[in-house]
Short mmCIF file of C-alpha atoms in Angstrom, two decimals:
data_model
loop_
_atom_site.label_atom_id
_atom_site.label_comp_id
_atom_site.label_asym_id
_atom_site.label_seq_id
_atom_site.Cartn_x
_atom_site.Cartn_y
_atom_site.Cartn_z
CA MET A 1 -97.99 36.97 -166.86
CA VAL A 2 -99.96 34.81 -169.25
CA HIS A 3 -102.94 35.62 -171.42
CA GLN A 4 -105.32 32.78 -172.27
CA PHE A 5 -108.10 32.84 -174.81
CA GLN A 6 -110.11 30.52 -177.02
CA ASN A 7 -110.63 31.35 -180.68
CA ASN A 8 -111.85 29.33 -183.65
CA GLY A 9 -111.51 26.05 -181.74
CA PHE A 10 -107.98 26.70 -180.42
CA ASN A 11 -106.96 27.06 -176.76
CA ILE A 12 -104.15 29.59 -176.89
CA VAL A 13 -101.78 30.69 -174.14
CA LEU A 14 -99.50 33.68 -174.67
CA ASP A 15 -96.66 34.04 -172.21
CA VAL A 16 -96.65 37.81 -172.40
CA ASN A 17 -93.11 38.69 -171.33
CA SER A 18 -91.24 35.99 -173.24
CA GLY A 19 -93.50 36.10 -176.30
CA ALA A 20 -93.88 32.30 -176.28
CA VAL A 21 -97.17 31.17 -177.83
CA HIS A 22 -98.63 27.79 -176.90
CA VAL A 23 -101.61 25.85 -178.23
CA VAL A 24 -102.80 23.63 -175.39
CA ASP A 25 -105.45 21.03 -174.71
CA GLU A 26 -108.31 21.66 -172.32
CA ILE A 27 -106.54 20.12 -169.33
CA CYS A 28 -103.52 22.39 -169.65
CA TYR A 29 -105.75 25.38 -170.39
CA ASP A 30 -107.48 24.83 -167.05
CA LEU A 31 -104.24 24.00 -165.23
CA ILE A 32 -102.54 27.20 -166.41
CA ALA A 33 -105.52 29.28 -165.28
CA GLU A 34 -105.36 27.59 -161.87
CA TRP A 35 -101.58 28.10 -161.71
CA GLU A 36 -102.07 31.82 -162.34
CA ARG A 37 -104.56 31.96 -159.47
CA MET A 38 -102.16 30.03 -157.26
CA PRO A 39 -98.64 30.99 -158.34
CA GLU A 40 -95.63 29.08 -157.09
CA SER A 41 -93.76 30.76 -154.26
CA ALA A 42 -90.73 30.06 -152.11
CA ASP A 43 -93.03 29.38 -149.14
CA VAL A 44 -94.85 26.54 -150.88
CA PRO A 45 -92.90 23.32 -151.51
CA GLU A 46 -93.09 22.12 -155.12
CA GLY A 47 -95.00 18.96 -154.27
CA VAL A 48 -97.61 20.87 -152.29
CA HIS A 49 -98.20 23.29 -155.19
CA LYS A 50 -98.60 20.41 -157.62
CA GLU A 51 -101.13 18.60 -155.44
CA ALA A 52 -103.11 21.77 -154.80
CA VAL A 53 -103.34 22.82 -158.46
CA VAL A 54 -104.12 19.33 -159.73
CA ASP A 55 -106.72 18.72 -157.01
CA ARG A 56 -108.52 21.98 -157.81
CA VAL A 57 -108.77 21.13 -161.52
CA LEU A 58 -109.79 17.53 -160.82
CA GLU A 59 -112.46 18.70 -158.39
CA ARG A 60 -113.91 21.06 -160.98
CA TYR A 61 -114.09 18.26 -163.57
CA ARG A 62 -115.90 16.03 -161.06
CA GLU A 63 -118.39 18.81 -160.33
CA GLN A 64 -119.02 18.97 -164.06
CA GLY A 65 -119.55 15.21 -164.12
CA ARG A 66 -116.55 14.62 -166.36
CA GLU A 67 -114.29 11.63 -166.01
CA ILE A 68 -110.69 12.68 -166.49
CA ARG A 69 -107.93 10.63 -164.92
CA ARG A 70 -105.69 12.24 -162.33
CA GLU A 71 -102.64 10.87 -164.21
CA GLU A 72 -103.64 12.88 -167.27
CA ILE A 73 -103.78 16.06 -165.23
CA LEU A 74 -100.45 15.31 -163.54
CA GLU A 75 -98.91 14.78 -166.97
CA GLY A 76 -100.17 18.21 -168.06
CA TYR A 77 -98.82 19.77 -164.88
CA GLU A 78 -95.33 18.41 -165.61
CA GLU A 79 -95.38 19.81 -169.14
CA ILE A 80 -96.33 23.23 -167.78
CA ARG A 81 -93.55 23.05 -165.19
CA GLU A 82 -91.05 22.15 -167.91
CA LEU A 83 -92.04 25.23 -169.94
CA ALA A 84 -91.95 27.45 -166.86
CA GLU A 85 -88.41 26.28 -166.09
CA ALA A 86 -87.43 26.90 -169.72
CA GLY A 87 -88.59 30.53 -169.47
CA ALA A 88 -91.63 30.06 -171.71
CA LEU A 89 -94.41 30.40 -169.13
CA PHE A 90 -95.10 32.73 -166.18
CA THR A 91 -92.14 34.97 -167.02
CA LYS A 92 -91.73 38.43 -165.52
CA ASP A 93 -91.36 41.84 -167.15
CA ASP A 94 -87.71 42.74 -166.52
CA TYR A 95 -87.45 45.25 -169.33
CA GLU A 96 -88.56 48.55 -167.81
CA THR A 97 -85.18 49.98 -166.81
CA ALA A 98 -83.54 49.04 -170.10
CA VAL A 99 -86.41 50.46 -172.16
CA ILE A 100 -86.59 53.74 -170.23
CA ASP A 101 -82.80 54.14 -170.67
CA TYR A 102 -83.20 53.38 -174.37
CA THR A 103 -85.82 56.08 -174.85
CA LYS A 104 -83.39 58.66 -173.43
CA ARG A 105 -80.80 57.99 -176.15
CA PRO A 106 -80.17 60.56 -178.88
CA THR A 107 -82.52 59.82 -181.77
CA VAL A 108 -82.29 60.47 -185.50
CA VAL A 109 -85.04 61.25 -187.97
CA LYS A 110 -85.83 58.12 -190.00
CA ALA A 111 -88.95 59.06 -191.91
CA LEU A 112 -90.92 62.00 -193.21
CA CYS A 113 -94.53 62.21 -194.26
CA LEU A 114 -94.58 64.81 -197.03
CA HIS A 115 -97.93 66.55 -197.31
CA ILE A 116 -97.40 67.06 -200.97
CA ALA A 117 -100.93 68.41 -201.43
CA HIS A 118 -103.28 70.00 -198.94
CA ASP A 119 -106.05 69.53 -201.43
CA CYS A 120 -108.18 66.60 -202.51
CA ASN A 121 -110.53 65.62 -205.31
CA LEU A 122 -112.73 63.62 -202.91
CA ALA A 123 -114.74 64.78 -199.91
CA CYS A 124 -114.53 61.74 -197.65
CA ARG A 125 -116.82 62.27 -194.69
CA TYR A 126 -114.47 60.82 -192.07
CA CYS A 127 -111.22 62.39 -193.28
CA PHE A 128 -109.10 63.78 -190.44
CA ALA A 129 -107.47 66.00 -193.06
CA GLU A 130 -110.83 67.64 -193.85
CA GLU A 131 -110.68 67.36 -197.65
CA GLY A 132 -106.96 68.02 -197.43
CA GLU A 133 -107.30 71.41 -195.78
CA TYR A 134 -106.30 70.28 -192.26
CA HIS A 135 -108.29 72.11 -189.63
CA GLY A 136 -109.09 75.44 -191.18
CA GLY A 137 -105.94 75.62 -193.28
CA LYS A 138 -106.05 76.49 -196.94
CA ARG A 139 -105.81 74.41 -200.06
CA GLU A 140 -102.23 74.43 -201.24
CA LEU A 141 -99.68 72.29 -203.04
CA MET A 142 -96.14 71.78 -201.78
CA PRO A 143 -93.69 73.77 -203.93
CA LEU A 144 -90.69 71.83 -205.23
CA GLU A 145 -88.26 73.94 -203.20
CA VAL A 146 -90.02 73.07 -199.93
CA GLY A 147 -89.93 69.38 -200.82
CA LYS A 148 -86.22 69.52 -201.63
CA LYS A 149 -85.52 71.29 -198.36
CA ALA A 150 -87.49 68.58 -196.54
CA LEU A 151 -85.31 65.86 -198.09
CA ASP A 152 -82.21 67.86 -197.13
CA PHE A 153 -83.55 68.14 -193.56
CA LEU A 154 -84.06 64.37 -193.44
CA ILE A 155 -80.55 63.62 -194.72
CA GLU A 156 -78.98 66.09 -192.29
CA ASN A 157 -80.90 64.80 -189.27
CA SER A 158 -80.64 61.08 -189.92
CA GLY A 159 -77.18 60.50 -188.43
CA ASN A 160 -75.54 57.31 -189.66
CA ARG A 161 -78.81 55.71 -190.70
CA LYS A 162 -78.75 54.55 -194.31
CA ASN A 163 -82.41 53.77 -195.10
CA LEU A 164 -84.71 56.79 -195.10
CA GLU A 165 -88.46 56.64 -195.69
CA VAL A 166 -90.50 59.32 -197.40
CA ASP A 167 -94.25 58.94 -197.82
CA PHE A 168 -96.07 61.10 -200.33
CA PHE A 169 -99.27 61.95 -198.53
CA GLY A 170 -102.06 64.48 -198.63
CA GLY A 171 -104.80 65.37 -199.24
CA GLU A 172 -104.31 63.60 -202.52
CA PRO A 173 -100.62 63.57 -203.49
CA LEU A 174 -101.29 62.90 -207.17
CA MET A 175 -102.79 66.40 -207.42
CA ASN A 176 -99.14 67.49 -207.28
CA PHE A 177 -97.62 64.65 -209.30
CA GLU A 178 -95.02 66.73 -211.14
CA VAL A 179 -93.48 67.72 -207.80
CA VAL A 180 -93.58 64.09 -206.64
CA LYS A 181 -91.57 63.08 -209.71
CA GLU A 182 -89.08 65.92 -209.28
CA LEU A 183 -88.59 65.09 -205.60
CA VAL A 184 -87.90 61.44 -206.35
CA ARG A 185 -85.37 62.53 -208.96
CA TYR A 186 -83.76 64.90 -206.44
CA GLY A 187 -83.69 62.19 -203.77
CA ARG A 188 -81.99 59.74 -206.14
CA GLU A 189 -79.40 62.41 -207.00
CA ARG A 190 -78.60 62.99 -203.34
CA GLU A 191 -78.50 59.30 -202.34
CA GLN A 192 -75.06 58.65 -203.76
CA GLU A 193 -73.11 61.51 -202.20
CA ALA A 194 -75.00 61.35 -198.89
CA GLY A 195 -74.62 57.58 -198.52
CA LYS A 196 -78.36 57.14 -198.07
CA LYS A 197 -81.12 55.04 -199.61
CA PHE A 198 -84.59 56.52 -199.96
CA ARG A 199 -87.66 54.31 -199.73
CA PHE A 200 -90.45 56.29 -201.31
CA THR A 201 -94.06 55.35 -200.74
CA LEU A 202 -97.38 56.74 -201.95
CA THR A 203 -100.85 56.88 -200.40
CA THR A 204 -103.54 57.64 -202.98
CA ASN A 205 -107.31 57.58 -203.47
CA GLY A 206 -106.72 56.34 -207.02
CA VAL A 207 -108.74 58.96 -208.89
CA LEU A 208 -105.72 60.25 -210.83
CA LEU A 209 -103.99 56.92 -211.41
CA ASN A 210 -103.07 56.66 -215.09
CA GLU A 211 -100.47 54.95 -217.26
CA ASP A 212 -97.81 57.55 -216.46
CA VAL A 213 -98.38 57.37 -212.69
CA MET A 214 -98.50 53.56 -212.61
CA GLU A 215 -95.30 53.19 -214.58
CA PHE A 216 -93.58 55.73 -212.32
CA ALA A 217 -94.93 54.14 -209.12
CA ASN A 218 -93.82 50.68 -210.18
CA ARG A 219 -90.35 51.98 -210.86
CA GLU A 220 -89.84 54.23 -207.84
CA MET A 221 -92.28 53.41 -205.04
CA ASP A 222 -91.32 50.86 -202.41
CA ASN A 223 -94.95 50.58 -201.36
CA VAL A 224 -98.29 51.98 -202.50
CA VAL A 225 -101.42 52.34 -200.38
CA LEU A 226 -104.65 52.39 -202.38
CA SER A 227 -107.75 53.71 -200.62
CA ILE A 228 -111.03 51.81 -201.02
CA ASP A 229 -113.54 50.95 -198.29
CA GLY A 230 -115.12 47.76 -199.61
CA ARG A 231 -118.61 47.22 -201.04
CA GLN A 232 -119.78 49.93 -203.42
CA GLU A 233 -122.61 51.23 -201.22
CA VAL A 234 -120.25 51.41 -198.21
CA HIS A 235 -117.48 53.12 -200.18
CA ASP A 236 -119.70 55.63 -201.97
CA ARG A 237 -121.51 56.64 -198.80
CA MET A 238 -118.26 57.79 -197.17
CA ARG A 239 -115.99 58.60 -200.14
CA PRO A 240 -117.88 60.82 -202.57
CA PHE A 241 -116.48 63.37 -204.97
CA ARG A 242 -116.94 66.98 -203.92
CA GLY A 243 -120.10 67.08 -206.02
CA GLY A 244 -121.57 64.23 -204.00
CA GLN A 245 -121.39 61.40 -206.53
CA GLY A 246 -119.71 58.15 -205.48
CA SER A 247 -116.12 57.40 -206.48
CA TYR A 248 -116.18 53.56 -206.45
CA GLU A 249 -116.77 53.03 -210.17
CA VAL A 250 -114.12 55.58 -211.11
CA ILE A 251 -111.35 54.20 -208.93
CA LEU A 252 -111.96 50.44 -208.93
CA PRO A 253 -110.57 49.59 -212.40
CA LYS A 254 -107.54 51.80 -211.71
CA LEU A 255 -106.80 50.20 -208.34
CA LEU A 256 -107.16 46.70 -209.78
CA GLU A 257 -104.73 47.54 -212.57
CA MET A 258 -102.25 49.07 -210.11
CA ALA A 259 -102.46 46.04 -207.79
CA LYS A 260 -101.97 43.66 -210.72
CA ARG A 261 -98.88 45.53 -211.88
CA ARG A 262 -97.44 45.65 -208.36
CA GLU A 263 -97.91 41.90 -207.98
CA GLN A 264 -96.36 41.20 -211.38
CA ALA A 265 -93.37 43.38 -210.51
CA GLY A 266 -93.00 41.75 -207.09
CA LYS A 267 -93.62 45.12 -205.42
CA LYS A 268 -95.56 45.87 -202.25
CA TYR A 269 -99.00 47.42 -202.13
CA TYR A 270 -102.12 47.17 -200.07
CA VAL A 271 -105.65 48.41 -200.34
CA ARG A 272 -106.66 50.37 -197.28
CA GLY A 273 -110.24 50.99 -196.21
CA THR A 274 -111.93 52.53 -193.22
CA TYR A 275 -114.96 51.03 -191.49
CA THR A 276 -117.45 53.07 -189.51
CA ARG A 277 -120.62 52.60 -187.48
CA PHE A 278 -122.41 52.34 -190.83
CA ASN A 279 -120.69 49.04 -191.69
CA LYS A 280 -120.05 47.15 -188.49
CA ASP A 281 -120.19 44.05 -190.70
CA PHE A 282 -116.84 45.12 -192.15
CA ALA A 283 -115.66 41.53 -192.68
CA ALA A 284 -118.00 41.55 -195.68
CA ASP A 285 -116.04 44.52 -197.05
CA VAL A 286 -112.69 42.80 -196.58
CA LEU A 287 -113.98 39.67 -198.31
CA HIS A 288 -115.51 41.79 -201.08
CA LEU A 289 -112.10 43.35 -201.71
CA ASN A 290 -110.56 39.88 -201.75
CA GLU A 291 -113.17 38.63 -204.21
CA LEU A 292 -112.44 41.59 -206.48
CA GLY A 293 -108.88 40.26 -206.70
CA PHE A 294 -106.96 42.19 -204.03
CA ARG A 295 -104.71 40.07 -201.84
CA GLU A 296 -103.09 42.61 -199.50
CA ILE A 297 -105.87 44.23 -197.52
CA SER A 298 -106.28 46.59 -194.60
CA VAL A 299 -109.63 47.88 -193.35
CA GLU A 300 -109.31 49.96 -190.21
CA PRO A 301 -111.68 51.46 -187.65
CA VAL A 302 -112.62 55.10 -188.08
CA VAL A 303 -111.45 57.35 -185.26
CA ALA A 304 -113.87 60.23 -184.93
CA PRO A 305 -115.53 62.37 -182.26
CA LEU A 306 -118.67 60.81 -180.80
CA SER A 307 -120.70 63.70 -182.18
CA GLU A 308 -120.35 62.15 -185.64
CA PRO A 309 -123.09 59.63 -186.56
CA TYR A 310 -120.51 57.30 -188.13
CA ALA A 311 -118.20 57.27 -185.06
CA LEU A 312 -117.66 53.97 -183.27
CA ARG A 313 -119.08 53.80 -179.76
CA GLU A 314 -118.36 51.61 -176.79
CA GLU A 315 -121.68 49.80 -177.19
CA ASP A 316 -120.57 48.74 -180.69
CA LEU A 317 -117.61 46.77 -179.34
CA PRO A 318 -119.22 43.31 -178.86
CA GLU A 319 -120.39 43.35 -182.48
CA LEU A 320 -117.02 44.59 -183.78
CA LEU A 321 -115.04 42.00 -181.82
CA GLU A 322 -117.23 39.21 -183.18
CA GLU A 323 -116.70 40.57 -186.66
CA TYR A 324 -112.92 40.30 -186.26
CA ASP A 325 -113.34 36.69 -185.15
CA ARG A 326 -115.50 35.99 -188.19
CA LEU A 327 -112.94 37.59 -190.49
CA ALA A 328 -110.03 35.69 -188.93
CA ALA A 329 -111.83 32.36 -189.30
CA GLU A 330 -112.49 33.12 -192.97
CA MET A 331 -108.89 34.20 -193.53
CA ALA A 332 -107.75 30.88 -192.05
CA ALA A 333 -110.17 29.02 -194.31
CA ARG A 334 -108.86 30.80 -197.43
CA ALA A 335 -105.18 30.32 -196.56
CA GLY A 336 -103.44 28.10 -199.07
CA THR A 337 -106.18 28.55 -201.69
CA ASP A 338 -106.22 30.85 -204.70
CA ARG A 339 -108.27 33.27 -202.58
CA ALA A 340 -105.69 33.59 -199.81
CA PHE A 341 -105.22 37.14 -198.56
CA THR A 342 -103.41 39.06 -195.87
CA PHE A 343 -105.11 41.42 -193.45
CA PHE A 344 -102.77 44.13 -192.17
CA HIS A 345 -103.61 43.82 -188.47
CA PHE A 346 -103.70 40.03 -188.43
CA MET A 347 -100.11 39.73 -189.61
CA ILE A 348 -97.64 38.95 -186.88
CA ASP A 349 -94.04 37.80 -186.88
CA LEU A 350 -93.38 35.43 -183.99
CA GLU A 351 -89.84 34.49 -184.98
CA GLY A 352 -88.29 37.59 -186.54
CA GLY A 353 -90.16 40.48 -184.96
CA PRO A 354 -88.43 43.51 -183.50
CA CYS A 355 -86.54 43.68 -180.21
CA VAL A 356 -88.16 44.65 -176.91
CA TYR A 357 -86.80 48.20 -177.18
CA LYS A 358 -88.71 48.81 -180.38
CA ARG A 359 -91.78 46.97 -179.15
CA LEU A 360 -92.08 49.00 -175.98
CA SER A 361 -90.86 52.43 -177.03
CA GLY A 362 -93.68 53.56 -179.29
CA CYS A 363 -94.18 54.43 -182.94
CA GLY A 364 -91.48 57.10 -183.31
CA SER A 365 -93.80 60.05 -183.94
CA GLY A 366 -92.28 63.40 -183.01
CA THR A 367 -88.78 61.97 -182.76
CA GLU A 368 -87.98 59.55 -185.59
CA TYR A 369 -90.96 60.42 -187.76
CA MET A 370 -92.37 63.83 -188.67
CA ALA A 371 -94.88 65.33 -191.06
CA VAL A 372 -94.05 68.26 -193.34
CA THR A 373 -96.78 70.64 -194.54
CA PRO A 374 -96.81 72.27 -197.99
CA SER A 375 -95.31 75.41 -196.43
CA GLY A 376 -92.50 73.44 -194.75
CA GLU A 377 -93.78 73.28 -191.17
CA LEU A 378 -92.86 70.23 -189.10
CA TYR A 379 -95.35 68.32 -186.92
CA PRO A 380 -94.96 65.11 -184.86
CA CYS A 381 -97.10 63.16 -187.34
CA HIS A 382 -99.72 63.61 -190.03
CA GLN A 383 -102.53 63.54 -187.48
CA PHE A 384 -101.22 66.56 -185.54
CA VAL A 385 -100.89 68.80 -188.59
CA GLY A 386 -102.72 72.10 -188.14
CA ASN A 387 -102.64 72.06 -184.33
CA PRO A 388 -100.41 75.02 -183.33
CA ASP A 389 -99.56 73.40 -179.96
CA PHE A 390 -97.66 70.71 -181.86
CA LEU A 391 -95.85 72.85 -184.42
CA LEU A 392 -92.24 71.68 -183.96
CA GLY A 393 -90.42 74.03 -186.34
CA ASP A 394 -89.79 74.06 -190.08
CA VAL A 395 -87.49 72.53 -192.66
CA TRP A 396 -85.31 75.67 -192.88
CA ASN A 397 -84.67 76.25 -189.18
CA GLY A 398 -85.17 72.72 -187.87
CA ILE A 399 -86.77 71.86 -184.53
CA GLN A 400 -87.69 74.88 -182.43
CA ARG A 401 -89.86 73.09 -179.86
CA GLN A 402 -87.48 70.64 -178.23
CA ASP A 403 -89.91 70.45 -175.28
CA VAL A 404 -92.57 68.85 -177.50
CA VAL A 405 -90.02 66.43 -178.97
CA THR A 406 -88.94 65.46 -175.44
CA ASP A 407 -92.56 64.85 -174.51
CA PHE A 408 -92.99 62.49 -177.47
CA LYS A 409 -89.69 60.81 -176.71
CA GLY A 410 -91.08 59.84 -173.33
CA CYS A 411 -94.03 58.03 -174.91
CA ASN A 412 -93.61 54.34 -174.23
CA VAL A 413 -95.54 51.45 -172.79
CA TYR A 414 -94.37 52.21 -169.25
CA SER A 415 -95.47 55.84 -169.43
CA ARG A 416 -99.07 54.78 -170.05
CA GLU A 417 -100.69 53.31 -166.96
CA ALA A 418 -103.24 51.34 -168.98
CA CYS A 419 -100.48 49.59 -170.95
CA ARG A 420 -98.28 48.39 -168.12
CA ASN A 421 -100.27 45.22 -167.49
CA CYS A 422 -101.83 44.80 -170.91
CA PHE A 423 -101.12 41.48 -172.63
CA ALA A 424 -100.95 43.16 -176.04
CA ARG A 425 -98.24 45.69 -175.17
CA PHE A 426 -95.46 43.90 -177.08
CA TYR A 427 -97.56 43.94 -180.27
CA CYS A 428 -99.15 47.37 -179.94
CA SER A 429 -96.38 49.50 -178.50
CA GLY A 430 -98.72 51.73 -176.55
CA GLY A 431 -101.11 52.80 -179.26
CA CYS A 432 -101.46 56.04 -181.17
CA ALA A 433 -100.47 59.33 -179.49
CA ALA A 434 -102.83 61.28 -181.75
CA ASN A 435 -105.83 59.12 -180.90
CA SER A 436 -104.97 59.43 -177.23
CA TYR A 437 -104.68 63.20 -177.52
CA ASN A 438 -107.94 63.54 -179.43
CA PHE A 439 -109.90 61.57 -176.83
CA THR A 440 -108.17 62.42 -173.56
CA GLY A 441 -106.23 65.62 -174.23
CA LYS A 442 -102.96 63.82 -173.40
CA ILE A 443 -100.50 62.08 -175.69
CA ARG A 444 -99.56 59.55 -172.99
CA ASP A 445 -102.99 58.13 -172.34
CA VAL A 446 -104.95 55.62 -174.41
CA TYR A 447 -108.00 55.60 -176.68
CA GLU A 448 -110.02 52.83 -175.04
CA ILE A 449 -112.07 51.71 -178.04
CA GLY A 450 -108.84 51.44 -180.02
CA CYS A 451 -107.33 49.32 -177.23
CA ALA A 452 -110.23 46.87 -177.22
CA LEU A 453 -110.01 46.44 -180.99
CA GLN A 454 -106.23 46.06 -180.94
CA LYS A 455 -106.37 43.35 -178.27
CA LYS A 456 -108.86 41.39 -180.33
CA ARG A 457 -106.72 41.77 -183.46
CA VAL A 458 -103.68 40.41 -181.61
CA GLU A 459 -105.72 37.41 -180.46
CA CYS A 460 -106.89 36.80 -184.03
CA ALA A 461 -103.32 37.09 -185.33
CA LEU A 462 -102.14 34.47 -182.82
CA MET A 463 -105.05 32.19 -183.72
CA LEU A 464 -104.06 32.42 -187.38
CA LYS A 465 -100.55 31.30 -186.44
CA ALA A 466 -102.07 28.31 -184.64
CA ALA A 467 -104.21 27.50 -187.69
CA GLU A 468 -101.16 27.81 -189.93
CA ALA A 469 -99.19 25.39 -187.73
CA GLU A 470 -102.08 22.94 -187.67
CA ALA A 471 -102.40 23.05 -191.48
CA ALA A 472 -98.65 22.49 -191.90
CA GLU A 473 -98.79 19.51 -189.54
CA ALA A 474 -101.76 18.02 -191.39
CA ALA A 475 -99.95 18.40 -194.72
CA GLU A 476 -96.88 16.70 -193.28
CA THR A 477 -98.93 13.81 -191.94
CA ALA A 478 -100.70 13.40 -195.29
CA GLU A 479 -97.33 13.29 -197.04
CA GLU A 480 -96.06 10.59 -194.69
CA THR A 481 -99.10 8.37 -195.26
CA GLU A 482 -98.91 8.62 -199.05
CA MET B 1 -95.16 17.13 -175.47
CA LYS B 2 -98.58 15.56 -175.50
CA HIS B 3 -100.69 18.39 -174.14
CA ILE B 4 -98.89 21.50 -175.38
CA LYS B 5 -97.60 22.64 -178.76
CA THR B 6 -95.36 25.71 -178.73
CA LEU B 7 -95.55 27.77 -181.93
CA ASN B 8 -92.32 29.77 -181.72
CA THR B 9 -88.77 29.48 -180.49
CA LYS B 10 -87.88 33.17 -180.31
CA ARG B 11 -88.01 34.66 -176.81
CA LEU B 12 -88.22 38.40 -176.28
CA ASN B 13 -85.60 38.43 -173.54
CA SER B 14 -83.06 37.18 -176.08
CA THR B 15 -83.39 40.57 -177.82
CA VAL B 16 -82.34 42.63 -174.79
CA LYS B 17 -78.60 42.25 -175.38
CA LYS B 18 -78.49 42.35 -179.17
CA GLY B 19 -81.78 48.43 -179.71
CA CYS B 20 -79.75 49.15 -182.84
CA GLY B 21 -82.46 51.51 -184.08
CA GLU B 22 -82.26 50.32 -187.68
CA CYS B 23 -85.95 49.39 -187.80
CA GLN B 24 -88.59 51.44 -189.54
CA THR B 25 -91.03 53.68 -187.75
CA SER B 26 -94.39 52.01 -187.20
CA CYS B 27 -97.97 53.26 -187.36
CA SER B 28 -103.50 53.44 -188.04
CA THR B 29 -97.40 48.03 -186.84
CA VAL B 30 -94.93 46.74 -184.29
CA GLY B 31 -96.77 43.42 -184.32
CA ASN B 32 -96.21 42.71 -187.98
CA GLN B 33 -92.80 44.33 -188.23
CA THR B 34 -89.68 42.33 -188.91
CA CYS B 35 -86.31 43.26 -187.44
CA GLU B 36 -84.03 44.38 -190.25
CA LYS B 37 -80.84 43.39 -188.53
#
C-alpha cells in the first residue's frame, strides 16, 4: 500500500507498511499511481506489466500535449521496480498476528496522571474538566496521603520497568503546590530502594507561576506544558478568569520567563494551545506564539459536542486542512533561522521511531497509563474521569474492573475497522479512545474529524522532512562550490 | 537514482524481531516518539 500526495511543491510517496518515504519527480509520481491501479501479479509477465504501465502514462502525457520521452518513463519504471524489490514500495501489512499476540501480553503500569487539584482559577470555556470539577464532581485538592499511595501503586504495578512517569495535572495543579513538592520528595526517597526513576511533569495554566515554582520546576520537572492559545483576543475569549476577565496579560510574562529558564537549563517544555471554530486561522496563533519567543509549540483542535458554538464541524475541514498546509510551509521557511520552531504534531522520527508493536497497539490508556482523582479513584485516562462506567478501582485496592482493562487492552489499529487501511495508522496508533467514546459511544471506533486532521498533520510532517532534506542538500552543494 | 530520493533507511519490518515495552505511553504521539532502546 502506498500513499501519494503533493504538498508545498513536493511529490511525496509513503510506502505505508515499510515506512519508506520517497520524494519523486512527476514521472515517477504518475507511474506509481498507475502501478497501484495495475499491480504486478504472477499471471502477468514482468515485461508485459512494464509495457502496460509505461504506455498508460505515456498516453496520458500525449493527451495533455506534453512531450516526454518514452526512455525517461522507462528509466523511472526501473527505479520503482528496484525499490519494490528492496522492500521499499508496495509492501504488505504482515504485522497483524504479531501485534494481536503482543496486545495479549501481561502489561505493567508505566505512567500516572495525578489529578492533584480538581479545582481551577480559570474558567476555560472548552475545558473537558469543567473548571476542574469533572462532570458534576466537587472542587477538591488531592491530600498528600492519596498522592503517596498513588506513587506506591505505580511502583508496585510497574514490574521490572525502571522509568516511571507522573504528570501533575488538574484542574490547575499549582493550586496544590505544597502537595506537589511533597510528592516529588517522596518519589525521590522511594526511587533508590525501589530501583525506579521518576520522570515528573507538570501541566499548568501559568497563573500561579512564581520564583519558587519556577526554581522547583527547573530542578525536578522533566517536562512542563504551559497553556496559552495564541493571540490575545483568541486566548481571552476562551480562557477567562472565573470573573470573566481575560488571563493573557497575567500569564504571558510568566510563561515567557518559564520558557526562557527551561531553554537555558536545557530542559523540555512546550506551550500548548487549543483552537476552536472561533479561530480556524490558527496558524496565525502558532506564529504569534513563535514571534513572542516560544520555540516549542503545540496548538490542538478542540474536541467538543456539536451543540457548542466553538466545536469544530465537518464543514470546517477544508479550511482547517489548508491552514495546516499554510503552517507547515511557514515552519519550513523558518527552519534554520533564529525564528525556527517545532510544532508538536509536525514532528516525526523516520529513523528512530518506535517499533511496529508500539505503533499499532494504541496509546496505553487503561493498561499502561491511568488517571488518579483527588480521592484516589483510578480511571483509564484523564478524559474518562468522572464517568462511573470507567471507574477501574482505587489506589488502595487496585484494579477492580479487570473487564474494562481488558477492553482497553484490545484497543489497537486492527480492532478499529476505519484504521485497517488508513495510511496514517503507523503514526497515529488508532487515535484517542476517549474521543471515540464521546462521539460514537464506543472506545474502539474513531472520531472522524480527528482522523481527517491527523492525516493532514502526518502529510505535513513528511513534507517537512522532505524540505529538511532538500535544504541539507542545497547547503552541501553550496559548500562544494565554495 | 535520478527520479527518486528516499528520505529514510529504517524499515518498519526490521522492528518486528527486535516489543520490549520500554517506551513511554503516548497521547491530544506515536509519530514523534523515539524508541528508547
